[in-house]
Amino acid sequence: MADSGGHPSTPVSTATRAAPPPPANVAAMDLNQLLAEARTAMNEQRYLAPAGNNAFEFYLRVLEKEPGNKVASDALRETFPFAASSAEQAINSRDLGEAQRQIELLAKADPANFTLTILRSKLDAQRKTLDKQQQQAVDQEKAAQLAAQKAAADKLAADQLAEQQKAQLAAQQKTEQSRVAQQPRQQSAADGGASAAADGGGTAAGGTTAAVLVKGAAARYPTAAMRARQEGWVVVSFTVDPDGRTSDVKVVESQPRHVFDRAAVDAVERYRFNPAMKDGVAVSSVKQQRIEFKL
C-alpha cells in the first residue's frame, strides 16, 4: 500500500494481488486523472508493470504534460529502488524481454542512476547464460543424432560383413568337400598300383588321406580397415595336428601387409579338421589357405 502522497509502503505478498488490469488509455487522460491512476498503481505496487498501466508510465506522462511537476518527480525518485527490484526480479525469472522494457522505463525516469548499470549488467549476463544453455542443448541434440547415425551405419556394416564372411566360408567348405570327394578315386588308383607292385614282389604302402575341414570360422574384419573401406587378402600356412586342431599358424603373404594378418591368423586358429590319416593313424599335415577380405 502507499500513503496519501503516493509514496510506496512495504510490499505485500504477490499471492494476494489481484490479476493485473488491462492497459489504460493514457493519452486521453488529463493531469488529475493521471495522478489519480498513478496513486492507485502505487497502492497496488504496479511500479513498472503491466505495460501501459503502471505508476512510472503515469508519472512520466504527467511530466510530459507539466515538466517539473513536483508530485510526479518526487514519486519517481522515491519509488525508483522499489521499481528497480521489480526489474531485477524479471531478470532473475529470465523474463528478459519484460526486464528490458522495465529497465528502459527506469532510464526515462532517472537516466544517470547507477542502478541502471547494475541491472543492465545482470541482464546481459543472464542473456549470455541462456544463449550458452540453448547452444549446449543444440550441441547435445546434434551429438545424439550423429551417435545414432554412426550406430546405424556400424550395424549395417557389421551385418554386411557377417553375410560376406558366411558366404566366403560356405564357398571354402564347398571347395574342400569337392576336393575330398575326388580323393577316393585317386586313392583307388594308388591302391591298384600298390597291389600290382606287391604282386611283383614289392612292398605295398598303406592308405593316406588328407585333413578335411569340418568347422570353419569367419575372419573378423578389422574396424580400422572397415572404416577406411580397405580390402585385401592373406595367405596362411598352418599345421593340422592329429587332434584336428591347428597350430604353427603363419602368414605367408598378404596384401596390404599387416592390415588383415591378425584377423586371418585368429580365424585359422579356430578351424577344426578331421586330421590326415596314414595307415589308419591320425598324423600331422601342413596346409595353406588364402582368406579374402572384401566389403
mmCIF file of C-alpha atoms in Angstrom:
data_model
loop_
_atom_site.group_PDB
_atom_site.id
_atom_site.type_symbol
_atom_site.label_atom_id
_atom_site.label_comp_id
_atom_site.label_asym_id
_atom_site.label_seq_id
_atom_site.Cartn_x
_atom_site.Cartn_y
_atom_site.Cartn_z
ATOM 1 C CA MET A 1 0.000 0.000 0.000
ATOM 2 C CA ALA A 2 1.033 3.685 -0.276
ATOM 3 C CA ASP A 3 0.324 6.754 1.898
ATOM 4 C CA SER A 4 -1.850 9.638 0.741
ATOM 5 C CA GLY A 5 1.138 11.262 -1.018
ATOM 6 C CA GLY A 6 1.657 8.273 -3.288
ATOM 7 C CA HIS A 7 4.856 7.061 -1.525
ATOM 8 C CA PRO A 8 5.449 3.278 -1.535
ATOM 9 C CA SER A 9 4.969 1.255 1.621
ATOM 10 C CA THR A 10 6.085 -2.274 2.492
ATOM 11 C CA PRO A 11 5.284 -4.645 -0.455
ATOM 12 C CA VAL A 12 2.578 -7.230 0.081
ATOM 13 C CA SER A 13 2.812 -10.847 -0.985
ATOM 14 C CA THR A 14 2.265 -11.363 -4.706
ATOM 15 C CA ALA A 15 -0.055 -14.252 -3.825
ATOM 16 C CA THR A 16 -2.634 -11.717 -2.506
ATOM 17 C CA ARG A 17 -2.536 -9.429 -5.534
ATOM 18 C CA ALA A 18 -5.394 -9.372 -7.999
ATOM 19 C CA ALA A 19 -4.846 -10.017 -11.683
ATOM 20 C CA PRO A 20 -3.139 -7.011 -13.357
ATOM 21 C CA PRO A 21 -5.522 -4.550 -15.030
ATOM 22 C CA PRO A 22 -5.541 -4.047 -18.789
ATOM 23 C CA PRO A 23 -3.597 -1.148 -20.398
ATOM 24 C CA ALA A 24 -5.084 2.287 -19.743
ATOM 25 C CA ASN A 25 -5.856 4.977 -22.317
ATOM 26 C CA VAL A 26 -3.068 7.246 -21.059
ATOM 27 C CA ALA A 27 -3.217 9.652 -23.993
ATOM 28 C CA ALA A 28 -6.855 10.561 -23.221
ATOM 29 C CA MET A 29 -6.259 11.389 -19.526
ATOM 30 C CA ASP A 30 -5.833 14.883 -18.081
ATOM 31 C CA LEU A 31 -3.309 15.740 -15.357
ATOM 32 C CA ASN A 32 -5.585 14.928 -12.413
ATOM 33 C CA GLN A 33 -6.648 11.606 -13.902
ATOM 34 C CA LEU A 34 -3.016 10.631 -14.497
ATOM 35 C CA LEU A 35 -2.058 11.454 -10.912
ATOM 36 C CA ALA A 36 -5.059 9.529 -9.585
ATOM 37 C CA GLU A 37 -4.199 6.483 -11.719
ATOM 38 C CA ALA A 38 -0.551 6.757 -10.623
ATOM 39 C CA ARG A 39 -1.532 6.744 -6.948
ATOM 40 C CA THR A 40 -3.756 3.712 -7.499
ATOM 41 C CA ALA A 41 -0.920 1.893 -9.264
ATOM 42 C CA MET A 42 1.451 2.783 -6.414
ATOM 43 C CA ASN A 43 -1.029 1.429 -3.857
ATOM 44 C CA GLU A 44 -1.196 -1.822 -5.832
ATOM 45 C CA GLN A 45 2.609 -1.882 -6.292
ATOM 46 C CA ARG A 46 2.287 -1.692 -10.052
ATOM 47 C CA TYR A 47 5.520 0.284 -10.328
ATOM 48 C CA LEU A 48 6.615 -0.844 -13.816
ATOM 49 C CA ALA A 49 4.085 -3.473 -14.870
ATOM 50 C CA PRO A 50 1.876 -4.257 -16.593
ATOM 51 C CA ALA A 51 2.899 -2.312 -19.660
ATOM 52 C CA GLY A 52 0.588 0.662 -20.220
ATOM 53 C CA ASN A 53 -0.927 0.612 -16.746
ATOM 54 C CA ASN A 54 1.774 1.264 -14.126
ATOM 55 C CA ALA A 55 2.852 4.101 -11.853
ATOM 56 C CA PHE A 56 6.016 5.051 -13.752
ATOM 57 C CA GLU A 57 4.223 5.463 -17.074
ATOM 58 C CA PHE A 58 1.510 7.581 -15.458
ATOM 59 C CA TYR A 59 4.024 9.849 -13.664
ATOM 60 C CA LEU A 60 6.211 10.148 -16.781
ATOM 61 C CA ARG A 61 3.122 11.192 -18.731
ATOM 62 C CA VAL A 62 2.413 13.842 -16.052
ATOM 63 C CA LEU A 63 5.934 15.218 -16.560
ATOM 64 C CA GLU A 64 5.372 15.322 -20.322
ATOM 65 C CA LYS A 65 2.265 17.444 -19.766
ATOM 66 C CA GLU A 66 3.760 19.514 -16.945
ATOM 67 C CA PRO A 67 7.573 19.382 -16.765
ATOM 68 C CA GLY A 68 8.786 19.889 -13.220
ATOM 69 C CA ASN A 69 5.618 18.587 -11.562
ATOM 70 C CA LYS A 70 6.839 18.031 -8.009
ATOM 71 C CA VAL A 71 4.412 15.240 -7.105
ATOM 72 C CA ALA A 72 5.446 13.170 -10.099
ATOM 73 C CA SER A 73 9.181 13.943 -9.722
ATOM 74 C CA ASP A 74 9.225 13.092 -6.006
ATOM 75 C CA ALA A 75 7.210 9.906 -6.519
ATOM 76 C CA LEU A 76 9.536 8.648 -9.277
ATOM 77 C CA ARG A 77 12.629 9.401 -7.213
ATOM 78 C CA GLU A 78 11.315 7.725 -4.052
ATOM 79 C CA THR A 79 9.846 4.746 -5.900
ATOM 80 C CA PHE A 80 12.940 4.088 -8.044
ATOM 81 C CA PRO A 81 14.524 1.481 -5.659
ATOM 82 C CA PHE A 82 11.259 -0.494 -5.465
ATOM 83 C CA ALA A 83 10.845 -0.380 -9.235
ATOM 84 C CA ALA A 84 14.469 -1.457 -9.710
ATOM 85 C CA SER A 85 13.759 -4.511 -7.546
ATOM 86 C CA SER A 86 10.840 -5.349 -9.835
ATOM 87 C CA ALA A 87 13.146 -5.188 -12.865
ATOM 88 C CA GLU A 88 15.699 -7.391 -11.096
ATOM 89 C CA GLN A 89 13.011 -9.977 -10.372
ATOM 90 C CA ALA A 90 12.137 -10.060 -14.076
ATOM 91 C CA ILE A 91 15.821 -10.680 -14.867
ATOM 92 C CA ASN A 92 16.116 -13.476 -12.300
ATOM 93 C CA SER A 93 12.977 -15.164 -13.638
ATOM 94 C CA ARG A 94 14.501 -14.962 -17.152
ATOM 95 C CA ASP A 95 11.647 -12.844 -18.489
ATOM 96 C CA LEU A 96 14.297 -10.963 -20.433
ATOM 97 C CA GLY A 97 12.007 -9.035 -22.776
ATOM 98 C CA GLU A 98 9.974 -7.702 -19.842
ATOM 99 C CA ALA A 99 13.173 -6.910 -17.924
ATOM 100 C CA GLN A 100 14.473 -4.895 -20.878
ATOM 101 C CA ARG A 101 11.193 -2.913 -21.044
ATOM 102 C CA GLN A 102 11.290 -2.138 -17.330
ATOM 103 C CA ILE A 103 14.948 -1.019 -17.457
ATOM 104 C CA GLU A 104 14.136 1.329 -20.333
ATOM 105 C CA LEU A 105 11.243 2.761 -18.303
ATOM 106 C CA LEU A 106 13.551 3.319 -15.330
ATOM 107 C CA ALA A 107 16.047 5.070 -17.604
ATOM 108 C CA LYS A 108 13.362 7.541 -18.682
ATOM 109 C CA ALA A 109 12.790 8.432 -15.023
ATOM 110 C CA ASP A 110 16.460 8.722 -13.989
ATOM 111 C CA PRO A 111 18.917 8.048 -16.846
ATOM 112 C CA ALA A 112 22.013 8.729 -14.698
ATOM 113 C CA ASN A 113 21.113 6.367 -11.844
ATOM 114 C CA PHE A 114 23.959 3.876 -11.264
ATOM 115 C CA THR A 115 21.440 1.123 -10.524
ATOM 116 C CA LEU A 116 20.716 1.022 -14.270
ATOM 117 C CA THR A 117 24.327 -0.030 -14.935
ATOM 118 C CA ILE A 118 23.973 -2.924 -12.477
ATOM 119 C CA LEU A 119 20.644 -4.025 -13.922
ATOM 120 C CA ARG A 120 21.933 -3.902 -17.493
ATOM 121 C CA SER A 121 24.997 -5.920 -16.494
ATOM 122 C CA LYS A 122 22.808 -8.577 -14.851
ATOM 123 C CA LEU A 123 20.515 -8.672 -17.872
ATOM 124 C CA ASP A 124 23.474 -9.129 -20.222
ATOM 125 C CA ALA A 125 24.901 -11.932 -18.049
ATOM 126 C CA GLN A 126 21.526 -13.679 -17.960
ATOM 127 C CA ARG A 127 21.237 -13.451 -21.745
ATOM 128 C CA LYS A 128 24.697 -14.954 -22.181
ATOM 129 C CA THR A 129 23.861 -17.771 -19.774
ATOM 130 C CA LEU A 130 20.615 -18.505 -21.598
ATOM 131 C CA ASP A 131 22.355 -18.410 -25.005
ATOM 132 C CA LYS A 132 25.020 -20.810 -23.724
ATOM 133 C CA GLN A 133 22.436 -23.237 -22.370
ATOM 134 C CA GLN A 134 20.483 -23.127 -25.625
ATOM 135 C CA GLN A 135 23.672 -23.775 -27.618
ATOM 136 C CA GLN A 136 24.567 -26.679 -25.335
ATOM 137 C CA ALA A 137 21.114 -28.145 -25.893
ATOM 138 C CA VAL A 138 21.568 -27.812 -29.670
ATOM 139 C CA ASP A 139 25.042 -29.387 -29.487
ATOM 140 C CA GLN A 140 23.745 -32.279 -27.389
ATOM 141 C CA GLU A 141 20.929 -32.917 -29.844
ATOM 142 C CA LYS A 142 23.372 -32.894 -32.772
ATOM 143 C CA ALA A 143 25.729 -35.238 -30.912
ATOM 144 C CA ALA A 144 22.854 -37.618 -30.179
ATOM 145 C CA GLN A 145 21.816 -37.582 -33.850
ATOM 146 C CA LEU A 146 25.391 -38.260 -35.009
ATOM 147 C CA ALA A 147 25.754 -41.086 -32.489
ATOM 148 C CA ALA A 148 22.505 -42.650 -33.688
ATOM 149 C CA GLN A 149 23.598 -42.349 -37.326
ATOM 150 C CA LYS A 150 27.003 -43.905 -36.542
ATOM 151 C CA ALA A 151 25.390 -46.754 -34.625
ATOM 152 C CA ALA A 152 23.071 -47.462 -37.546
ATOM 153 C CA ALA A 153 25.968 -47.338 -40.025
ATOM 154 C CA ASP A 154 28.113 -49.628 -37.837
ATOM 155 C CA LYS A 155 25.267 -52.120 -37.525
ATOM 156 C CA LEU A 156 24.691 -52.133 -41.279
ATOM 157 C CA ALA A 157 28.400 -52.622 -41.948
ATOM 158 C CA ALA A 158 28.586 -55.432 -39.384
ATOM 159 C CA ASP A 159 25.538 -57.164 -40.895
ATOM 160 C CA GLN A 160 27.007 -56.908 -44.396
ATOM 161 C CA LEU A 161 30.355 -58.239 -43.189
ATOM 162 C CA ALA A 162 28.709 -61.181 -41.448
ATOM 163 C CA GLU A 163 26.838 -62.099 -44.635
ATOM 164 C CA GLN A 164 30.004 -61.831 -46.738
ATOM 165 C CA GLN A 165 32.027 -63.936 -44.326
ATOM 166 C CA LYS A 166 29.252 -66.516 -44.193
ATOM 167 C CA ALA A 167 29.215 -66.745 -47.992
ATOM 168 C CA GLN A 168 33.030 -66.928 -48.083
ATOM 169 C CA LEU A 169 33.100 -69.769 -45.551
ATOM 170 C CA ALA A 170 30.408 -71.670 -47.432
ATOM 171 C CA ALA A 171 32.424 -71.359 -50.654
ATOM 172 C CA GLN A 172 35.580 -72.591 -48.891
ATOM 173 C CA GLN A 173 33.774 -75.578 -47.436
ATOM 174 C CA LYS A 174 32.273 -76.435 -50.827
ATOM 175 C CA THR A 175 35.711 -76.319 -52.445
ATOM 176 C CA GLU A 176 37.197 -78.502 -49.707
ATOM 177 C CA GLN A 177 34.352 -81.014 -49.953
ATOM 178 C CA SER A 178 34.782 -81.214 -53.739
ATOM 179 C CA ARG A 179 38.493 -81.890 -53.346
ATOM 180 C CA VAL A 180 37.861 -84.552 -50.697
ATOM 181 C CA ALA A 181 35.276 -86.253 -52.954
ATOM 182 C CA GLN A 182 37.940 -86.704 -55.603
ATOM 183 C CA GLN A 183 40.414 -88.335 -53.200
ATOM 184 C CA PRO A 184 38.737 -91.833 -53.095
ATOM 185 C CA ARG A 185 39.168 -92.181 -56.868
ATOM 186 C CA GLN A 186 42.780 -91.063 -56.635
ATOM 187 C CA GLN A 187 43.329 -93.389 -53.670
ATOM 188 C CA SER A 188 41.747 -96.312 -55.561
ATOM 189 C CA ALA A 189 44.189 -95.815 -58.398
ATOM 190 C CA ALA A 190 47.047 -95.621 -55.919
ATOM 191 C CA ASP A 191 45.865 -98.829 -54.231
ATOM 192 C CA GLY A 192 45.736 -100.597 -57.581
ATOM 193 C CA GLY A 193 49.314 -99.615 -58.294
ATOM 194 C CA ALA A 194 50.356 -100.741 -54.846
ATOM 195 C CA SER A 195 48.697 -104.139 -55.363
ATOM 196 C CA ALA A 196 50.478 -104.583 -58.669
ATOM 197 C CA ALA A 197 53.761 -103.765 -57.018
ATOM 198 C CA ALA A 198 53.051 -106.312 -54.283
ATOM 199 C CA ASP A 199 52.258 -108.974 -56.825
ATOM 200 C CA GLY A 200 55.613 -108.278 -58.440
ATOM 201 C CA GLY A 201 57.423 -108.825 -55.159
ATOM 202 C CA GLY A 202 57.414 -105.097 -53.953
ATOM 203 C CA THR A 203 56.201 -103.697 -50.603
ATOM 204 C CA ALA A 204 52.734 -102.067 -50.628
ATOM 205 C CA ALA A 205 52.290 -98.652 -48.961
ATOM 206 C CA GLY A 206 49.376 -98.015 -46.541
ATOM 207 C CA GLY A 207 46.428 -95.695 -47.452
ATOM 208 C CA THR A 208 46.767 -91.917 -46.816
ATOM 209 C CA THR A 209 44.007 -89.288 -46.643
ATOM 210 C CA ALA A 210 44.309 -85.517 -46.311
ATOM 211 C CA ALA A 211 42.894 -83.426 -43.472
ATOM 212 C CA VAL A 212 39.298 -82.256 -44.054
ATOM 213 C CA LEU A 213 37.811 -79.021 -42.692
ATOM 214 C CA VAL A 214 34.777 -79.761 -40.524
ATOM 215 C CA LYS A 215 34.338 -76.406 -38.752
ATOM 216 C CA GLY A 216 35.423 -73.085 -40.179
ATOM 217 C CA ALA A 217 35.493 -69.635 -38.555
ATOM 218 C CA ALA A 218 34.762 -66.305 -40.218
ATOM 219 C CA ALA A 219 37.599 -63.797 -40.035
ATOM 220 C CA ARG A 220 36.661 -60.645 -38.168
ATOM 221 C CA TYR A 221 37.011 -57.577 -40.379
ATOM 222 C CA PRO A 222 39.365 -55.056 -38.657
ATOM 223 C CA THR A 223 37.433 -51.960 -37.591
ATOM 224 C CA ALA A 224 40.044 -49.537 -38.948
ATOM 225 C CA ALA A 225 40.042 -51.260 -42.351
ATOM 226 C CA MET A 226 36.235 -51.252 -42.474
ATOM 227 C CA ARG A 227 36.071 -47.527 -41.759
ATOM 228 C CA ALA A 228 38.760 -46.879 -44.404
ATOM 229 C CA ARG A 229 36.821 -49.080 -46.900
ATOM 230 C CA GLN A 230 40.018 -51.136 -47.296
ATOM 231 C CA GLU A 231 40.063 -54.627 -48.874
ATOM 232 C CA GLY A 232 42.756 -57.272 -49.179
ATOM 233 C CA TRP A 233 43.783 -60.907 -48.716
ATOM 234 C CA VAL A 234 46.084 -63.097 -46.625
ATOM 235 C CA VAL A 235 47.733 -66.460 -47.445
ATOM 236 C CA VAL A 236 48.187 -68.500 -44.259
ATOM 237 C CA SER A 237 50.256 -71.652 -43.693
ATOM 238 C CA PHE A 238 49.373 -73.904 -40.756
ATOM 239 C CA THR A 239 49.685 -77.389 -39.347
ATOM 240 C CA VAL A 240 46.678 -79.631 -38.737
ATOM 241 C CA ASP A 241 47.554 -81.653 -35.640
ATOM 242 C CA PRO A 242 46.375 -85.269 -35.102
ATOM 243 C CA ASP A 243 43.631 -83.973 -32.821
ATOM 244 C CA GLY A 244 42.203 -81.853 -35.657
ATOM 245 C CA ARG A 245 43.294 -78.516 -34.198
ATOM 246 C CA THR A 246 45.529 -76.012 -35.965
ATOM 247 C CA SER A 247 48.952 -74.901 -34.821
ATOM 248 C CA ASP A 248 52.009 -73.037 -36.073
ATOM 249 C CA VAL A 249 49.774 -70.601 -37.979
ATOM 250 C CA LYS A 250 51.911 -68.240 -40.061
ATOM 251 C CA VAL A 251 51.275 -65.545 -42.639
ATOM 252 C CA VAL A 252 52.952 -66.476 -45.919
ATOM 253 C CA GLU A 253 51.877 -63.425 -47.885
ATOM 254 C CA SER A 254 49.363 -60.606 -47.501
ATOM 255 C CA GLN A 255 48.098 -57.563 -49.326
ATOM 256 C CA PRO A 256 48.169 -54.954 -47.922
ATOM 257 C CA ARG A 257 50.811 -56.032 -45.438
ATOM 258 C CA HIS A 258 49.916 -56.301 -41.752
ATOM 259 C CA VAL A 259 46.361 -54.939 -42.166
ATOM 260 C CA PHE A 260 44.455 -58.241 -42.116
ATOM 261 C CA ASP A 261 47.211 -60.586 -40.821
ATOM 262 C CA ARG A 262 45.989 -60.838 -37.232
ATOM 263 C CA ALA A 263 42.357 -61.362 -38.236
ATOM 264 C CA ALA A 264 43.327 -64.160 -40.652
ATOM 265 C CA VAL A 265 45.543 -65.943 -38.101
ATOM 266 C CA ASP A 266 42.846 -65.700 -35.413
ATOM 267 C CA ALA A 267 40.286 -67.245 -37.783
ATOM 268 C CA VAL A 268 42.529 -70.188 -38.784
ATOM 269 C CA GLU A 269 43.376 -70.876 -35.139
ATOM 270 C CA ARG A 270 39.666 -71.567 -34.614
ATOM 271 C CA TYR A 271 39.401 -74.046 -37.544
ATOM 272 C CA ARG A 272 38.734 -77.713 -36.773
ATOM 273 C CA PHE A 273 39.593 -80.635 -39.102
ATOM 274 C CA ASN A 274 39.305 -84.332 -39.471
ATOM 275 C CA PRO A 275 43.075 -84.925 -39.404
ATOM 276 C CA ALA A 276 45.107 -86.535 -42.147
ATOM 277 C CA MET A 277 45.280 -90.316 -41.848
ATOM 278 C CA LYS A 278 48.166 -92.643 -42.712
ATOM 279 C CA ASP A 279 47.854 -96.419 -42.333
ATOM 280 C CA GLY A 280 44.742 -95.796 -40.228
ATOM 281 C CA VAL A 281 46.571 -93.451 -37.825
ATOM 282 C CA ALA A 282 45.956 -89.687 -37.449
ATOM 283 C CA VAL A 283 49.044 -87.691 -38.422
ATOM 284 C CA SER A 284 50.020 -84.037 -38.709
ATOM 285 C CA SER A 285 49.778 -82.298 -42.071
ATOM 286 C CA VAL A 286 50.589 -78.840 -43.422
ATOM 287 C CA LYS A 287 48.086 -76.776 -45.353
ATOM 288 C CA GLN A 288 47.816 -73.295 -46.871
ATOM 289 C CA GLN A 289 44.737 -71.141 -47.324
ATOM 290 C CA ARG A 290 44.017 -67.766 -48.882
ATOM 291 C CA ILE A 291 41.495 -65.658 -46.940
ATOM 292 C CA GLU A 292 39.784 -62.766 -48.739
ATOM 293 C CA PHE A 293 38.654 -59.559 -47.037
ATOM 294 C CA LYS A 294 36.075 -57.742 -49.180
ATOM 295 C CA LEU A 295 33.425 -55.157 -48.346
#
